[in-house]
């Protein structure tokens, strides 16, 4: 007997027929002799619908009230799921985040789980019931509802797997697993049988929405075995697990892109100590997370009596924070003496990821040659041990994904 967490995403519970199918699947696992805890997302489109209703009434909704509203989506799903299980003759109990003991901090809209006290879940499992838990939600020290951020049901599932010492965490979704790139963008995308936590973490943080970032982080920190698979097919999906020596043979595991960032550039700022600290200090004080940072070598002629050189300084921020970042930089630019502040939100970040990059030469060169062949210009580049990212014009994002997928022969199983 194993203890299994099964998480079903919004598209997997988009209508009553699909909810029945999900209930049948959970009950089948239970009948194989397992303890089953099911985490459910809101029905497809529901969170967006609730969000747009809120914004229709109030363009700047209070985070606490927004959480009260958004959390209802998942509550509908667990209740319908429980009713479907019951109609199959199965004993079942559903729990909201509060009833499930999922305690978070106070950061409404992007709360972090602090601890889980799964007493009631354990009691119901011991009584032989299937347990359903609302994803994406918890409660803070005041007992107020909180939500975990978009895609947060993945995090609920992995966090429950940790708290309940589950043997396996299954993430059921609308594709057959993790692919070499988003199968909706590249028809040659291929399902990967296993991927390391580290690679999945990079893919998630660089744009692949198939797994939420924090869920992968948790899985990695606690060694939770995660199986990502299709909710309505029996095929084996992708295991997210520890890296093994096999994985290093492939230089690139996947390609991803994100159009959720914007670039801010300060032109001709004095190239002297403290300038970067000043710029980034202001941005971080406003709670804006900076991603890529690049400072050009001083290319301008020395100016002034002290002979200060000038340089350009660029960084990227989430697109939602772009207007604020531009506003802050206009102020900062005046203070530090930048010639001009320019920005661009018409960009995409395209990335390749793979643990094999550590010991394969020429990966960056092939990436840049491939993009150059397509006439795509790179405005920023950043690298880490296992990834290379480039900022390009937004309209080339999908073309770049397909070209890189071909260049690294990702359709061929490794
Ligand atoms: P759920 O509603 O089940 O949480 P999501 O919409 O959050 O599902 O994530 C699944 C989607 O992620 C897929 O439909 C697919 O378009 C997208 N996706 C992006 N990158 C990848 C990838 N590398 N592998 C698989 N799916 C991906
Ligand atoms: N319903 C939430 C969302 O749409 C959480 C989730 O689906 O994971 O983001
Ligand atoms: Mg999701």
Tab-separated table of C-alpha atoms and ligand atoms in Angstrom:
chain	number	residue	atom	x	y	z
A	1	UNK	CA	0.000	0.000	0.000
A	2	UNK	CA	1.311	3.431	-0.909
A	3	UNK	CA	0.235	6.900	0.103
A	4	UNK	CA	-0.338	8.888	-3.077
A	5	UNK	CA	-1.098	12.563	-3.668
A	6	UNK	CA	-2.899	13.168	-6.970
A	7	UNK	CA	-3.259	16.742	-8.219
A	8	UNK	CA	-5.658	17.533	-11.065
A	9	UNK	CA	-5.290	20.843	-12.892
A	10	UNK	CA	-8.075	23.119	-14.144
A	11	UNK	CA	-8.337	21.658	-17.639
A	12	UNK	CA	-8.604	18.155	-16.152
A	13	UNK	CA	-11.736	19.171	-14.205
A	14	UNK	CA	-13.175	21.587	-16.775
A	15	UNK	CA	-16.682	20.038	-16.799
A	16	UNK	CA	-18.809	17.498	-14.939
A	17	UNK	CA	-17.890	14.628	-17.279
A	18	UNK	CA	-14.194	15.257	-16.659
A	19	UNK	CA	-14.771	15.514	-12.902
A	20	UNK	CA	-16.488	12.102	-13.032
A	21	UNK	CA	-13.476	10.743	-14.910
A	22	UNK	CA	-11.096	12.138	-12.309
A	23	UNK	CA	-13.207	10.627	-9.516
A	24	UNK	CA	-13.108	7.242	-11.264
A	25	UNK	CA	-9.340	7.503	-11.537
A	26	UNK	CA	-8.873	8.365	-7.857
A	27	UNK	CA	-11.221	5.575	-6.800
A	28	UNK	CA	-9.354	3.104	-9.023
A	29	UNK	CA	-6.099	3.988	-7.206
A	30	UNK	CA	-7.850	3.560	-3.874
A	31	UNK	CA	-9.152	0.149	-4.999
A	32	UNK	CA	-5.596	-0.895	-5.826
A	33	UNK	CA	-5.044	-0.589	-2.081
A	34	UNK	CA	-3.534	2.886	-1.853
A	35	UNK	CA	-4.298	5.828	0.412
A	36	UNK	CA	-5.312	8.651	-1.917
A	37	UNK	CA	-5.327	12.405	-1.293
A	38	UNK	CA	-6.610	14.396	-4.262
A	39	UNK	CA	-5.699	18.069	-4.712
A	40	UNK	CA	-7.937	19.966	-7.103
A	41	UNK	CA	-7.620	23.232	-9.024
A	42	UNK	CA	-10.540	25.431	-9.972
A	43	UNK	CA	-12.359	24.418	-13.166
A	44	UNK	CA	-10.589	25.734	-16.304
A	45	UNK	CA	-10.967	29.503	-16.722
A	46	UNK	CA	-12.658	29.962	-13.351
A	47	UNK	CA	-9.795	31.767	-11.597
A	48	UNK	CA	-9.500	34.161	-14.571
A	49	UNK	CA	-13.271	34.702	-14.571
A	50	UNK	CA	-13.290	35.538	-10.851
A	51	UNK	CA	-10.305	37.826	-11.271
A	52	UNK	CA	-11.932	39.758	-14.100
A	53	UNK	CA	-15.165	40.135	-12.124
A	54	UNK	CA	-13.159	41.618	-9.264
A	55	UNK	CA	-11.326	44.013	-11.559
A	56	UNK	CA	-14.592	44.940	-13.259
A	57	UNK	CA	-15.795	46.292	-9.948
A	58	UNK	CA	-12.533	47.640	-8.668
A	59	UNK	CA	-9.345	48.026	-10.734
A	60	UNK	CA	-7.227	47.744	-7.592
A	61	UNK	CA	-8.939	45.027	-5.531
A	62	UNK	CA	-7.965	44.588	-1.878
A	63	UNK	CA	-5.742	41.485	-1.710
A	64	UNK	CA	-7.633	40.004	1.242
A	65	UNK	CA	-10.991	40.264	-0.509
A	66	UNK	CA	-9.530	39.015	-3.769
A	67	UNK	CA	-8.287	35.902	-1.962
A	68	UNK	CA	-11.733	35.294	-0.477
A	69	UNK	CA	-13.105	35.425	-3.989
A	70	UNK	CA	-10.431	33.393	-5.796
A	71	UNK	CA	-10.446	30.610	-3.218
A	72	UNK	CA	-14.060	29.801	-4.121
A	73	UNK	CA	-12.952	28.288	-7.451
A	74	UNK	CA	-11.140	25.391	-5.795
A	75	UNK	CA	-13.940	24.951	-3.260
A	76	UNK	CA	-16.413	24.252	-6.077
A	77	UNK	CA	-14.071	21.611	-7.506
A	78	UNK	CA	-13.552	19.665	-4.266
A	79	UNK	CA	-17.265	19.572	-3.483
A	80	UNK	CA	-18.181	18.393	-7.004
A	81	UNK	CA	-15.401	15.820	-6.901
A	82	UNK	CA	-16.633	14.513	-3.535
A	83	UNK	CA	-20.175	14.224	-4.888
A	84	UNK	CA	-18.879	12.344	-7.937
A	85	UNK	CA	-16.935	9.931	-5.690
A	86	UNK	CA	-19.985	9.399	-3.536
A	87	UNK	CA	-22.073	8.527	-6.579
A	88	UNK	CA	-19.477	5.826	-7.339
A	89	UNK	CA	-20.176	4.405	-3.893
A	90	UNK	CA	-16.887	5.653	-2.448
A	91	UNK	CA	-16.344	7.109	1.023
A	92	UNK	CA	-14.865	10.558	0.643
A	93	UNK	CA	-14.332	13.818	2.503
A	94	UNK	CA	-13.335	17.208	1.070
A	95	UNK	CA	-11.349	19.901	2.861
A	96	UNK	CA	-10.660	23.569	2.199
A	97	UNK	CA	-7.130	24.827	2.862
A	98	UNK	CA	-8.165	25.831	6.374
A	99	UNK	CA	-9.771	22.473	7.145
A	100	UNK	CA	-6.711	20.721	5.753
A	101	UNK	CA	-4.459	22.682	8.137
A	102	UNK	CA	-2.449	24.550	5.479
A	103	UNK	CA	-0.992	27.530	7.314
A	104	UNK	CA	0.620	30.331	5.319
A	105	UNK	CA	2.157	33.757	5.863
A	106	UNK	CA	0.102	36.947	5.386
A	107	UNK	CA	1.165	37.715	1.834
A	108	UNK	CA	-2.252	37.623	0.160
A	109	UNK	CA	-2.123	36.580	-3.479
A	110	UNK	CA	1.300	34.950	-3.198
A	111	UNK	CA	1.335	33.442	0.269
A	112	UNK	CA	3.972	30.911	1.248
A	113	UNK	CA	3.105	27.776	3.175
A	114	UNK	CA	4.611	27.896	6.681
A	115	UNK	CA	3.409	24.563	7.991
A	116	UNK	CA	0.763	21.937	7.438
A	117	UNK	CA	-1.032	20.166	10.286
A	118	UNK	CA	-2.747	17.344	8.425
A	119	UNK	CA	-4.503	15.804	11.453
A	120	UNK	CA	-7.951	15.691	9.878
A	121	UNK	CA	-6.597	14.341	6.604
A	122	UNK	CA	-4.827	11.518	8.443
A	123	UNK	CA	-7.956	10.689	10.439
A	124	UNK	CA	-10.040	10.392	7.275
A	125	UNK	CA	-7.383	8.315	5.498
A	126	UNK	CA	-7.343	5.976	8.493
A	127	UNK	CA	-11.117	5.585	8.108
A	128	UNK	CA	-10.531	4.395	4.554
A	129	UNK	CA	-11.792	7.553	2.861
A	130	UNK	CA	-10.521	9.312	-0.234
A	131	UNK	CA	-9.592	12.858	0.827
A	132	UNK	CA	-9.990	15.866	-1.485
A	133	UNK	CA	-8.142	19.103	-0.689
A	134	UNK	CA	-8.669	22.506	-2.323
A	135	UNK	CA	-5.431	23.533	-4.051
A	136	UNK	CA	-3.975	27.055	-4.171
A	137	UNK	CA	-5.265	28.138	-0.752
A	138	UNK	CA	-4.394	28.253	2.927
A	139	UNK	CA	-5.056	30.420	5.967
A	140	UNK	CA	-2.933	32.953	7.821
A	141	UNK	CA	-2.396	33.547	11.552
A	142	UNK	CA	-5.718	35.427	11.726
A	143	UNK	CA	-7.586	32.559	10.126
A	144	UNK	CA	-8.093	34.578	6.919
A	145	UNK	CA	-8.032	32.822	3.574
A	146	UNK	CA	-4.888	33.257	1.505
A	147	UNK	CA	-3.944	32.092	-1.992
A	148	UNK	CA	-0.546	30.883	-3.133
A	149	UNK	CA	-0.189	32.570	-6.542
A	150	UNK	CA	-1.113	31.352	-10.023
A	151	UNK	CA	-0.495	27.666	-10.553
A	152	UNK	CA	-0.345	27.263	-6.754
A	153	UNK	CA	-2.231	23.953	-6.632
A	154	UNK	CA	1.004	22.234	-7.699
A	155	UNK	CA	2.586	23.655	-4.549
A	156	UNK	CA	-0.313	22.471	-2.384
A	157	UNK	CA	0.162	18.965	-3.772
A	158	UNK	CA	3.908	18.742	-3.210
A	159	UNK	CA	3.659	20.387	0.232
A	160	UNK	CA	1.029	17.812	1.232
A	161	UNK	CA	3.288	15.063	-0.082
A	162	UNK	CA	5.978	16.362	2.293
A	163	UNK	CA	3.635	16.747	5.280
A	164	UNK	CA	2.013	13.352	4.787
A	165	UNK	CA	5.296	11.601	3.910
A	166	UNK	CA	3.656	10.388	0.716
A	167	UNK	CA	5.344	7.792	-1.454
A	168	UNK	CA	4.485	9.578	-4.683
A	169	UNK	CA	3.067	12.883	-5.908
A	170	UNK	CA	1.214	12.621	-9.217
A	171	UNK	CA	0.528	15.833	-11.141
A	172	UNK	CA	-2.259	15.194	-13.641
A	173	UNK	CA	-2.568	17.720	-16.436
A	174	UNK	CA	-3.677	18.189	-20.058
A	175	UNK	CA	-0.437	16.978	-21.678
A	176	UNK	CA	1.315	13.632	-21.319
A	177	UNK	CA	4.216	14.895	-19.232
A	178	UNK	CA	7.098	17.334	-19.462
A	179	UNK	CA	8.081	17.879	-23.085
A	180	UNK	CA	11.307	19.161	-24.650
A	181	UNK	CA	9.347	22.375	-25.200
A	182	UNK	CA	5.711	23.480	-24.999
A	183	UNK	CA	3.933	21.027	-27.340
A	184	UNK	CA	1.491	23.785	-28.253
A	185	UNK	CA	4.334	25.838	-29.734
A	186	UNK	CA	6.400	23.142	-31.436
A	187	UNK	CA	4.769	20.074	-32.903
A	188	UNK	CA	8.069	18.175	-32.799
A	189	UNK	CA	8.202	18.516	-28.989
A	190	UNK	CA	8.901	15.125	-27.409
A	191	UNK	CA	7.890	13.781	-24.014
A	192	UNK	CA	10.836	13.347	-21.650
A	193	UNK	CA	10.805	10.211	-19.446
A	194	UNK	CA	12.736	11.742	-16.590
A	195	UNK	CA	14.113	15.153	-15.767
A	196	UNK	CA	16.202	16.376	-12.832
A	197	UNK	CA	14.713	18.720	-10.205
A	198	UNK	CA	17.314	21.296	-11.155
A	199	UNK	CA	16.395	21.251	-14.848
A	200	UNK	CA	12.687	21.397	-14.073
A	201	UNK	CA	13.280	24.310	-11.708
A	202	UNK	CA	15.066	26.241	-14.463
A	203	UNK	CA	12.401	25.414	-17.063
A	204	UNK	CA	9.645	26.468	-14.657
A	205	UNK	CA	11.304	29.719	-13.703
A	206	UNK	CA	12.139	30.534	-17.326
A	207	UNK	CA	8.579	30.218	-18.573
A	208	UNK	CA	7.285	26.609	-18.786
A	209	UNK	CA	4.061	26.867	-16.882
A	210	UNK	CA	3.518	23.112	-16.702
A	211	UNK	CA	4.885	23.033	-13.108
A	212	UNK	CA	4.787	25.935	-10.676
A	213	UNK	CA	8.275	26.920	-9.485
A	214	UNK	CA	7.806	26.568	-5.731
A	215	UNK	CA	6.367	23.087	-6.110
A	216	UNK	CA	9.557	21.964	-7.850
A	217	UNK	CA	11.687	23.662	-5.200
A	218	UNK	CA	9.822	21.834	-2.445
A	219	UNK	CA	10.087	18.541	-4.286
A	220	UNK	CA	13.830	19.056	-4.653
A	221	UNK	CA	14.389	20.059	-1.028
A	222	UNK	CA	12.453	17.107	0.369
A	223	UNK	CA	13.231	14.506	-2.311
A	224	UNK	CA	9.587	14.014	-3.314
A	225	UNK	CA	9.174	11.775	-6.341
A	226	UNK	CA	6.919	13.656	-8.790
A	227	UNK	CA	5.184	12.046	-11.755
A	228	UNK	CA	3.665	14.501	-14.271
A	229	UNK	CA	1.107	12.785	-16.525
A	230	UNK	CA	-2.094	13.112	-18.526
A	231	UNK	CA	-5.295	13.159	-16.493
A	232	UNK	CA	-7.356	11.239	-18.985
A	233	UNK	CA	-4.830	8.838	-20.530
A	234	UNK	CA	-3.048	5.846	-19.006
A	235	UNK	CA	0.362	6.516	-20.576
A	236	UNK	CA	3.418	6.946	-18.388
A	237	UNK	CA	4.407	10.579	-17.986
A	238	UNK	CA	7.607	12.243	-16.782
A	239	UNK	CA	9.374	11.579	-13.483
A	240	UNK	CA	11.014	14.588	-11.832
A	241	UNK	CA	13.805	13.157	-9.718
A	242	UNK	CA	17.453	13.421	-8.639
A	243	UNK	CA	20.006	13.875	-11.401
A	244	UNK	CA	21.780	10.710	-12.567
A	245	UNK	CA	24.880	10.245	-14.713
A	246	UNK	CA	22.739	9.363	-17.756
A	247	UNK	CA	21.227	12.822	-17.747
A	248	UNK	CA	24.605	14.472	-18.277
A	249	UNK	CA	24.937	12.856	-21.696
A	250	UNK	CA	22.363	15.230	-23.165
A	251	UNK	CA	23.589	18.835	-23.401
A	252	UNK	CA	20.136	20.386	-23.733
A	253	UNK	CA	17.009	18.920	-22.100
A	254	UNK	CA	14.523	21.591	-23.124
A	255	UNK	CA	13.774	24.995	-24.634
A	256	UNK	CA	11.428	27.525	-23.111
A	257	UNK	CA	10.377	31.136	-23.451
A	258	UNK	CA	8.656	33.842	-21.508
A	259	UNK	CA	7.003	37.051	-22.657
A	260	UNK	CA	6.416	38.292	-19.151
A	261	UNK	CA	9.420	40.555	-18.786
A	262	UNK	CA	10.439	44.040	-19.871
A	263	UNK	CA	13.825	45.716	-20.207
A	264	UNK	CA	14.870	49.016	-18.648
A	265	UNK	CA	18.075	50.728	-19.835
A	266	UNK	CA	19.866	53.751	-18.396
A	267	UNK	CA	22.016	55.285	-21.129
A	268	UNK	CA	25.360	56.910	-20.391
A	269	UNK	CA	25.534	56.617	-16.635
A	270	UNK	CA	28.835	57.436	-14.886
A	271	UNK	CA	30.916	54.274	-14.617
A	272	UNK	CA	31.864	54.552	-10.968
A	273	UNK	CA	31.414	52.617	-7.718
A	274	UNK	CA	27.950	52.701	-6.216
A	275	UNK	CA	25.924	53.378	-9.351
A	276	UNK	CA	24.636	49.808	-9.816
A	277	UNK	CA	23.951	49.583	-6.090
A	278	UNK	CA	21.928	52.783	-6.235
A	279	UNK	CA	19.858	51.682	-9.239
A	280	UNK	CA	19.146	48.173	-8.010
A	281	UNK	CA	18.670	49.327	-4.417
A	282	UNK	CA	15.788	51.531	-5.514
A	283	UNK	CA	14.196	48.755	-7.512
A	284	UNK	CA	14.451	46.198	-4.726
A	285	UNK	CA	13.122	48.661	-2.168
A	286	UNK	CA	9.977	48.867	-4.287
A	287	UNK	CA	9.670	45.069	-4.017
A	288	UNK	CA	10.513	44.534	-7.683
A	289	UNK	CA	12.493	41.416	-8.502
A	290	UNK	CA	15.197	41.990	-11.099
A	291	UNK	CA	16.132	39.120	-13.376
A	292	UNK	CA	18.876	39.826	-15.938
A	293	UNK	CA	21.397	42.621	-15.363
A	294	UNK	CA	23.970	43.847	-17.816
A	295	UNK	CA	26.421	46.703	-17.682
A	296	UNK	CA	28.337	47.482	-20.856
A	297	UNK	CA	32.015	48.138	-20.753
A	298	UNK	CA	32.654	51.892	-20.709
A	299	UNK	CA	32.572	52.833	-24.344
A	300	UNK	CA	32.079	56.569	-24.134
A	301	UNK	CA	34.917	59.069	-23.991
A	302	UNK	CA	35.931	60.225	-20.557
A	303	UNK	CA	34.089	63.336	-19.505
A	304	UNK	CA	34.503	65.976	-16.858
A	305	UNK	CA	37.571	66.932	-14.995
A	306	UNK	CA	37.845	63.686	-13.094
A	307	UNK	CA	37.646	61.859	-16.401
A	308	UNK	CA	34.613	59.748	-15.456
A	309	UNK	CA	33.751	57.197	-18.130
A	310	UNK	CA	30.181	56.507	-19.121
A	311	UNK	CA	28.376	53.233	-19.652
A	312	UNK	CA	24.911	51.790	-20.342
A	313	UNK	CA	23.132	49.777	-17.649
A	314	UNK	CA	20.209	47.449	-18.407
A	315	UNK	CA	18.051	45.098	-16.391
A	316	UNK	CA	14.809	43.168	-16.820
A	317	UNK	CA	11.780	43.119	-14.521
A	318	UNK	CA	8.400	41.335	-14.560
A	319	UNK	CA	6.151	43.071	-17.077
A	320	UNK	CA	3.627	44.019	-14.386
A	321	UNK	CA	6.336	45.983	-12.553
A	322	UNK	CA	7.599	47.685	-15.710
A	323	UNK	CA	5.729	51.008	-15.393
A	324	UNK	CA	6.842	51.353	-11.774
A	325	UNK	CA	10.459	50.479	-12.615
A	326	UNK	CA	10.507	53.094	-15.430
A	327	UNK	CA	9.111	55.711	-13.096
A	328	UNK	CA	11.745	54.925	-10.444
A	329	UNK	CA	14.562	55.037	-12.997
A	330	UNK	CA	13.501	58.439	-14.312
A	331	UNK	CA	14.019	59.745	-10.815
A	332	UNK	CA	17.251	57.808	-10.253
A	333	UNK	CA	18.549	58.781	-13.688
A	334	UNK	CA	18.323	62.456	-12.856
A	335	UNK	CA	20.157	61.893	-9.579
A	336	UNK	CA	23.023	59.851	-10.954
A	337	UNK	CA	23.244	61.787	-14.191
A	338	UNK	CA	22.069	59.276	-16.793
A	339	UNK	CA	21.598	60.777	-20.251
A	340	UNK	CA	18.350	58.970	-21.003
A	341	UNK	CA	16.118	56.151	-19.746
A	342	UNK	CA	14.701	53.816	-22.364
A	343	UNK	CA	12.573	50.721	-21.953
A	344	UNK	CA	11.118	47.909	-24.012
A	345	UNK	CA	8.246	45.601	-23.143
A	346	UNK	CA	8.158	44.079	-26.582
A	347	UNK	CA	10.664	41.392	-25.667
A	348	UNK	CA	10.823	37.665	-25.028
A	349	UNK	CA	13.320	35.650	-23.051
A	350	UNK	CA	14.301	32.451	-24.789
A	351	UNK	CA	16.231	29.830	-22.837
A	352	UNK	CA	17.836	26.437	-23.246
A	353	UNK	CA	18.316	24.224	-20.179
A	354	UNK	CA	20.265	21.040	-19.469
A	355	UNK	CA	22.580	19.622	-16.797
A	356	UNK	CA	24.711	18.217	-19.626
A	357	UNK	CA	25.800	21.765	-20.506
A	358	UNK	CA	28.333	21.511	-17.705
A	359	UNK	CA	30.457	19.124	-19.708
A	360	UNK	CA	29.572	19.851	-23.349
A	361	UNK	CA	31.409	22.574	-25.241
A	362	UNK	CA	29.875	24.673	-27.985
A	363	UNK	CA	26.314	24.843	-26.669
A	364	UNK	CA	26.224	28.649	-26.499
A	365	UNK	CA	27.857	28.952	-29.905
A	366	UNK	CA	25.229	26.708	-31.500
A	367	UNK	CA	22.442	28.668	-29.803
A	368	UNK	CA	23.736	32.019	-31.062
A	369	UNK	CA	24.459	30.678	-34.584
A	370	UNK	CA	20.935	29.254	-34.797
A	371	UNK	CA	19.313	32.518	-33.790
A	372	UNK	CA	21.593	34.495	-36.098
A	373	UNK	CA	20.648	32.243	-39.028
A	374	UNK	CA	17.012	33.212	-38.432
A	375	UNK	CA	17.993	36.908	-38.394
A	376	UNK	CA	17.128	37.228	-34.686
A	377	UNK	CA	19.050	39.855	-32.768
A	378	UNK	CA	20.062	39.274	-29.114
A	379	UNK	CA	19.829	42.249	-26.796
A	380	UNK	CA	20.816	40.611	-23.475
A	381	UNK	CA	22.395	37.270	-22.656
A	382	UNK	CA	22.713	35.523	-19.315
A	383	UNK	CA	24.081	32.123	-18.424
A	384	UNK	CA	24.342	29.790	-15.484
A	385	UNK	CA	25.901	26.350	-15.237
A	386	UNK	CA	22.835	24.670	-16.729
A	387	UNK	CA	21.048	27.345	-18.773
A	388	UNK	CA	21.541	30.074	-21.369
A	389	UNK	CA	18.931	32.812	-21.817
A	390	UNK	CA	18.711	35.549	-24.442
A	391	UNK	CA	16.397	38.512	-24.770
A	392	UNK	CA	14.991	38.864	-28.280
A	393	UNK	CA	12.145	40.708	-29.995
A	394	UNK	CA	8.810	39.245	-28.886
A	395	UNK	CA	7.552	38.444	-32.381
A	396	UNK	CA	10.402	35.945	-32.890
A	397	UNK	CA	9.775	33.924	-29.711
A	398	UNK	CA	8.012	30.916	-31.245
A	399	UNK	CA	10.265	30.865	-34.305
A	400	UNK	CA	13.289	30.856	-31.983
A	401	UNK	CA	11.870	27.939	-29.955
A	402	UNK	CA	11.332	25.838	-33.086
A	403	UNK	CA	14.738	26.704	-34.551
A	404	UNK	CA	16.551	25.799	-31.321
A	405	UNK	CA	14.513	22.612	-30.930
A	406	UNK	CA	15.708	21.564	-34.406
A	407	UNK	CA	19.293	22.716	-33.915
A	408	UNK	CA	19.745	20.689	-30.711
A	409	UNK	CA	17.886	17.703	-32.258
A	410	UNK	CA	15.540	17.534	-29.303
A	411	UNK	CA	12.974	15.438	-31.173
A	412	UNK	CA	15.425	12.522	-31.108
A	413	UNK	CA	15.239	10.514	-27.847
A	414	UNK	CA	18.508	10.675	-25.923
B	1	LIG	P1	-2.906	22.560	-15.253
B	1	LIG	O1	-4.188	23.268	-15.545
B	1	LIG	O2	-3.026	21.078	-15.307
B	1	LIG	O3	-2.202	23.058	-14.025
B	1	LIG	P2	-1.136	24.150	-16.907
B	1	LIG	O4	-1.900	24.863	-17.980
B	1	LIG	O5	-0.707	24.921	-15.714
B	1	LIG	O6	-1.968	22.854	-16.506
B	1	LIG	O7	0.162	23.467	-17.532
B	1	LIG	C1	0.034	22.604	-18.641
B	1	LIG	C2	0.434	23.340	-19.916
B	1	LIG	O8	1.812	23.706	-19.830
B	1	LIG	C3	0.359	22.496	-21.151
B	1	LIG	O9	-0.948	22.529	-21.707
B	1	LIG	C4	1.414	23.105	-22.068
B	1	LIG	O10	0.860	23.932	-23.063
B	1	LIG	C5	2.247	23.983	-21.137
B	1	LIG	N1	3.691	23.729	-21.234
B	1	LIG	C6	4.642	24.678	-21.341
B	1	LIG	N2	5.859	24.141	-21.425
B	1	LIG	C7	5.693	22.798	-21.377
B	1	LIG	C8	6.593	21.704	-21.412
B	1	LIG	N3	7.920	21.853	-21.528
B	1	LIG	N4	6.078	20.449	-21.322
B	1	LIG	C9	4.738	20.272	-21.197
B	1	LIG	N5	3.842	21.272	-21.163
B	1	LIG	C10	4.305	22.534	-21.254
B	2	LIG	N1	-6.707	28.015	-9.916
B	2	LIG	C1	-5.401	28.593	-9.725
B	2	LIG	C2	-4.898	29.165	-11.034
B	2	LIG	O1	-5.605	29.150	-12.028
B	2	LIG	C3	-4.419	27.629	-9.143
B	2	LIG	C4	-4.056	26.437	-10.012
B	2	LIG	O2	-4.775	26.126	-10.960
B	2	LIG	O3	-3.031	25.809	-9.721
B	2	LIG	O4	-3.822	29.699	-11.079
B	3	LIG	MG1	-0.809	24.630	-13.614
